[in-house]
XYZ file of C-alpha atoms in Angstrom:
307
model
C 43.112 -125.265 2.592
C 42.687 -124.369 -1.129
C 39.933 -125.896 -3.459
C 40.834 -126.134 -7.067
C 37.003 -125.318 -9.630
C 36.968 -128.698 -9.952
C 36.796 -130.085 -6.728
C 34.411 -127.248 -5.751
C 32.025 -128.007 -8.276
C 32.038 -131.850 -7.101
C 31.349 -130.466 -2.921
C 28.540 -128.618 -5.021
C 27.069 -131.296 -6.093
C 27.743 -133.457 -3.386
C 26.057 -130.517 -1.012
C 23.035 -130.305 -3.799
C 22.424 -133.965 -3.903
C 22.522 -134.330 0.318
C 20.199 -131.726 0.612
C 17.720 -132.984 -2.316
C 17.565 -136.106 -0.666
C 17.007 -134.724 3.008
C 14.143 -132.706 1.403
C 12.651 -135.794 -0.484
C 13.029 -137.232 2.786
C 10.560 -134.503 4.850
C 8.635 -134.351 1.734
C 7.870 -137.901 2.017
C 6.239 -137.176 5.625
C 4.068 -134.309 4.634
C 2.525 -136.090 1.181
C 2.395 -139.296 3.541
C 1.129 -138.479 6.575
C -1.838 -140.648 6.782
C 0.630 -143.405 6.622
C 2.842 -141.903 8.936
C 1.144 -140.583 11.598
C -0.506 -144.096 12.462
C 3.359 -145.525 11.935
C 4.607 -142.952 14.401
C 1.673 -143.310 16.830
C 2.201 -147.150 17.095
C 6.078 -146.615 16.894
C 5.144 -144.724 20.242
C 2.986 -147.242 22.330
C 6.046 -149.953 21.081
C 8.469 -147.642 22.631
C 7.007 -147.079 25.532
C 5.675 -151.147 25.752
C 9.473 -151.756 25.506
C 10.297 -149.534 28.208
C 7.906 -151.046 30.622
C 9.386 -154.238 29.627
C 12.721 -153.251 30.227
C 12.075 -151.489 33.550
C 10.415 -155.108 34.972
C 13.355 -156.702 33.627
C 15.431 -154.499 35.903
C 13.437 -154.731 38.857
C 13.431 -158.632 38.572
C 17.491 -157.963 38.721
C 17.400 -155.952 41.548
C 15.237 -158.013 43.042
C 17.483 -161.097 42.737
C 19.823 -159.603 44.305
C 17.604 -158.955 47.102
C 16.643 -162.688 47.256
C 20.572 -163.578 47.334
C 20.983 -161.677 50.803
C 17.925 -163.157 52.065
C 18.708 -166.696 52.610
C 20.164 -166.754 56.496
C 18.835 -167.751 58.877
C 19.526 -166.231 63.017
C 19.433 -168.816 65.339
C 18.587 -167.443 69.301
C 20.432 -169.197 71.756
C 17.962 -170.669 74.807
C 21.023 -170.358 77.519
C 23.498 -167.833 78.205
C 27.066 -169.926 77.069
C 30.467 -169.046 77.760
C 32.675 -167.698 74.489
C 34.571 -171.170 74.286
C 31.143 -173.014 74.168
C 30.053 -170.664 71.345
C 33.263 -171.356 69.096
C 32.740 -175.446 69.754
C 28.920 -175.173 69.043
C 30.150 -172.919 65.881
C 32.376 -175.563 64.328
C 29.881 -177.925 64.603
C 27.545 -175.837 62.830
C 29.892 -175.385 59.955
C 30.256 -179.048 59.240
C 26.619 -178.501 57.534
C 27.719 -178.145 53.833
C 24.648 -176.092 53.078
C 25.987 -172.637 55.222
C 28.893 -170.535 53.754
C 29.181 -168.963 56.846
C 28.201 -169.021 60.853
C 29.113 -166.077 63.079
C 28.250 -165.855 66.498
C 26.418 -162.721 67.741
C 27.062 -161.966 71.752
C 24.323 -160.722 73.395
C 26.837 -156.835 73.451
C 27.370 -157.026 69.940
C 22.814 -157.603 69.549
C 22.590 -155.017 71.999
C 24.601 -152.532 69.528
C 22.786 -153.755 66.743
C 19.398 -152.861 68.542
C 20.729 -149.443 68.903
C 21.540 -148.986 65.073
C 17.917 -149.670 64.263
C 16.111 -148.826 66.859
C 16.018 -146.002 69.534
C 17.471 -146.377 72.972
C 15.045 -145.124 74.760
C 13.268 -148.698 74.491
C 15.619 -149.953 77.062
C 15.840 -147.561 79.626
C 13.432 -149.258 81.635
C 15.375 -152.080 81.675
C 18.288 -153.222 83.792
C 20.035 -156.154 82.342
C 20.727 -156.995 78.663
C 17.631 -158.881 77.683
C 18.691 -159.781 74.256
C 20.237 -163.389 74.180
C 23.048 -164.647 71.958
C 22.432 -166.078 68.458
C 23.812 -167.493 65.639
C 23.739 -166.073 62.013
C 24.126 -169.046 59.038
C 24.214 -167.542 55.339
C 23.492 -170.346 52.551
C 26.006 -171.168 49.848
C 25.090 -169.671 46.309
C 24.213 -173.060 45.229
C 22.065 -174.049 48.249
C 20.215 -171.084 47.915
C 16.778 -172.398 47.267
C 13.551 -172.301 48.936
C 13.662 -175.933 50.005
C 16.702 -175.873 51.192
C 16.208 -173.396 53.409
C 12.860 -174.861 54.704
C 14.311 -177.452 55.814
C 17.532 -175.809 57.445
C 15.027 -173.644 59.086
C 13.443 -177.164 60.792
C 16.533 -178.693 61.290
C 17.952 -175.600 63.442
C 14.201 -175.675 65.684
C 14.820 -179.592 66.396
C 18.150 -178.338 68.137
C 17.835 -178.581 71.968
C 20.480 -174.988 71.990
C 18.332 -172.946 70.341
C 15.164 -171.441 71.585
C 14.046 -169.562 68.062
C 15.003 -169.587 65.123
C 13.954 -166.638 62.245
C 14.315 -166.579 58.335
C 12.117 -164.969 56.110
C 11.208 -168.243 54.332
C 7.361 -166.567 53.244
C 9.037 -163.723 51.362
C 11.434 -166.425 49.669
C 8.700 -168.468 48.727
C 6.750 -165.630 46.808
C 9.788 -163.683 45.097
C 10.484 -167.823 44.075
C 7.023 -167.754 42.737
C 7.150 -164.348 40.842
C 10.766 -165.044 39.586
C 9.825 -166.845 36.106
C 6.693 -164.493 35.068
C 9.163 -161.193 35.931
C 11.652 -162.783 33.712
C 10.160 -164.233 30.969
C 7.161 -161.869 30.009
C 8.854 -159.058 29.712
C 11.219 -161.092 27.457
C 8.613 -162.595 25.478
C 6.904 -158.852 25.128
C 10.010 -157.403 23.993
C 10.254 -159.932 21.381
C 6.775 -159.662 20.125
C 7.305 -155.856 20.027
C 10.101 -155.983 18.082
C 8.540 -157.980 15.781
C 6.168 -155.832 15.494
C 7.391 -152.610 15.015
C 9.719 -154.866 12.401
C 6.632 -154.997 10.588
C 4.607 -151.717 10.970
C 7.988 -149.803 9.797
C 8.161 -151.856 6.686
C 4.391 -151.890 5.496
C 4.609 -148.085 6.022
C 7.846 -147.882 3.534
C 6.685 -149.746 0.911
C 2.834 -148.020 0.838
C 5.504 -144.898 0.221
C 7.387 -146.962 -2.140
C 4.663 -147.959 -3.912
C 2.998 -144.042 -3.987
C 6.657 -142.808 -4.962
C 7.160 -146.004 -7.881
C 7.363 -143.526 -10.835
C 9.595 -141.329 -9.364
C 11.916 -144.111 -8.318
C 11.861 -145.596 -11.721
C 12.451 -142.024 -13.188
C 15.559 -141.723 -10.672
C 16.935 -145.514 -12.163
C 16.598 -144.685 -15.728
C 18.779 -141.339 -15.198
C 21.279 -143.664 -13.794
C 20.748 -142.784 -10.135
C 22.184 -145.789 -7.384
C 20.936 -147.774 -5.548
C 21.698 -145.757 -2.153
C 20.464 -142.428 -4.083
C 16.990 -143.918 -4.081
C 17.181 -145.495 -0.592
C 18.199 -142.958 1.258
C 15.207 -140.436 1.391
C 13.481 -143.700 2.889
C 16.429 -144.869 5.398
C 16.355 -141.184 6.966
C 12.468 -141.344 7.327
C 13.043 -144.553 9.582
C 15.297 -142.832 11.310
C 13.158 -140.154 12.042
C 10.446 -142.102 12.717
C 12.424 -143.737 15.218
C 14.126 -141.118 16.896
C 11.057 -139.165 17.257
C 8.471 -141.414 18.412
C 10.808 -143.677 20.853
C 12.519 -140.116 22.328
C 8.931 -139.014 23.218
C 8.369 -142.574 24.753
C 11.517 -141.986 25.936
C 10.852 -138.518 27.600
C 7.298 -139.658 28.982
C 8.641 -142.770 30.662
C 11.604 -140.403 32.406
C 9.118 -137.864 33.774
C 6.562 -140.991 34.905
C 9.780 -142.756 36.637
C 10.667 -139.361 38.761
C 7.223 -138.967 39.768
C 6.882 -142.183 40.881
C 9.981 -142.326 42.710
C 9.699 -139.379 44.498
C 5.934 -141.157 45.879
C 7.765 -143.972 46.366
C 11.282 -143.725 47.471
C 11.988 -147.211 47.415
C 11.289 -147.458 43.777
C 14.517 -145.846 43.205
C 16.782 -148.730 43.894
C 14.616 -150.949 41.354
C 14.745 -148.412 38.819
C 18.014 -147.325 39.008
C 19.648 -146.881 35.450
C 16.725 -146.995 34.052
C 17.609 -143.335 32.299
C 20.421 -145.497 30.163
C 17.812 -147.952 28.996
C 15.449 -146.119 27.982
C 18.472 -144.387 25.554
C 19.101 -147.621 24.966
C 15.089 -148.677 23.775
C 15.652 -145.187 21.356
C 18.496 -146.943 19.964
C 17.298 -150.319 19.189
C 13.940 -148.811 17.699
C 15.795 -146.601 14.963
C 18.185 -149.203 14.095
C 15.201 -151.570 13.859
C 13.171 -148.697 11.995
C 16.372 -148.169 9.733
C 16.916 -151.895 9.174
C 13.264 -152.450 8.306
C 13.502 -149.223 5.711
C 16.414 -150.726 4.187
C 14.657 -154.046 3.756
C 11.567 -153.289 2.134
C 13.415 -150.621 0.064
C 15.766 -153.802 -1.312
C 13.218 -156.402 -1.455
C 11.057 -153.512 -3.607
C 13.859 -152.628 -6.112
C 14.685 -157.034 -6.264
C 11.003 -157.543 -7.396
C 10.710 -154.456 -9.679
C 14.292 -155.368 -11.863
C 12.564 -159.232 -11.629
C 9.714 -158.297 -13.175
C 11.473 -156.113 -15.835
């Protein structure tokens, strides 16, 4: 492709003006930097506050998914019954409105189960099958609360068929009692942080603003735009935000695969958490940029107003 002189001379000046501004830009940082550094430093601990807040927001996730498969209940026959008994006893059952679903475990199909989880060589000594027949009852999504279940539990025990009858109503009841502080103070935090940083970004840019006045008002009276003046200040919130959140970011990654790798069973709770964590270095540049921008208008509104 061929460039006539003329539109050369305007990708010159284009190039020129880009590369003034990315320099005014740095500059900014190194005749700034006891503003910055304490911007970038509490960029940082936001960052990584927001992190932690998002990775208890995904565990409380995870865990509610947990809670969803918890809420059956196995009910151990007290007498061996015949398979017609079973299916009669099992359509009673179902009448309950509360279950989803019974199924009916024969004492072969426990035995296989037992064998899945557990090694065989715990029933060698014995003859027989010793494991009885049971039903398993699985709550309807909107049954599924601790009550509920409590009292599904005791209305199963009262039943003259059954001779036990397991749930695990005590693990339930807590992840019931941690559900609302998982949920709602990491929310809250990640509010208040964003608020925060909201703040911090913009009382950095305007002490700059204010250091920088008479060069700004030197750039206005030789006709220079608006964006020509706000864009040495938009690219510092973006590096301010790229650089402290992607350090947050890389600290929280290397703290998540040690701690999984301790604790194996972290790594279901946490999983994903590499995309928000990109996601946390996203939202604090466009929250560093938006913040630039602002004080950078408002600054410019109340200089012309008091012209």
């Amino acid at each position: 492709m061929v460039y006539n002189p003329f539109q050369k001379t305007i990708f010159s000046l284009v190039f020129s003006l880009m590369r003034y501004l990315i320099f005014e830009a740095f500059r900014g940082w190194k005749e700034h930097r006891t503003v910055v550094f304490p911007s970038l430093v509490t960029i940082f601990l936001c960052a990584v506050l927001l992190g932690l807040s998002g990775a208890f927001l995904m565990g409380a996730h995870r865990l509610s998914q947990v809670e969803n498969r918890l809420y059956r209940i196995e009910a151990f026959l007290k007498d061996p019954v015949s398979e017609d008994s079973a299916m009669s006893l099992r359509r009673q059952l179902l009448m309950v409105k509360q279950f989803e679903s019974v199924d009916y475990k024969s004492p072969d199909a426990a035995m296989e189960d037992f064998k899945t989880r557990f090694s065989g060589d715990m029933l060698d000594l014995v003859t027989a099958n010793p494991l009885p027949a049971s039903f398993i009852f699985t709550l309807s999504p909107r049954y599924q609360e601790p009550v509920i279940l409590h009292e599904l539990v005791n209305q199963l025990k009262k039943n003259p068929a059954f001779d036990a009858v397991e749930s695990p109503t005590a693990f339930v009841d807590r992840i019931a009692e941690w559900k609302f502080p998982l949920i709602f103070w990491p929310i809250a935090t990640t509010v208040l942080i964003l608020v925060t940083l909201f703040l911090i970004i913009g009382n950095a840019v305007r002490l700059s603003l204010f250091s920088r006045k008479l060069l700004v008002e030197n750039i206005k009276y030789a006709g220079g735009s608006s964006f020509f003046i706000e864009f040495p200040f938009l690219l510092e919130g973006v590096m301010q935000g790229v650089f402290a959140s992607g350090a947050a970011a890389l600290l929280l990654l290397f703290a998540e695969k040690s701690l999984c790798r301790e604790l194996p069973v972290l790594a279901y709770y946490l999983s994903g958490f590499g995309y928000l964590l990109l996601l946390v270095v996203v939202a604090v540049t466009l929250v560093s940029v938006y913040s630039s921008y602002r004080s950078v208008r408002e600054f410019l509104r109340r200089d012309a107003f008091e012209k």
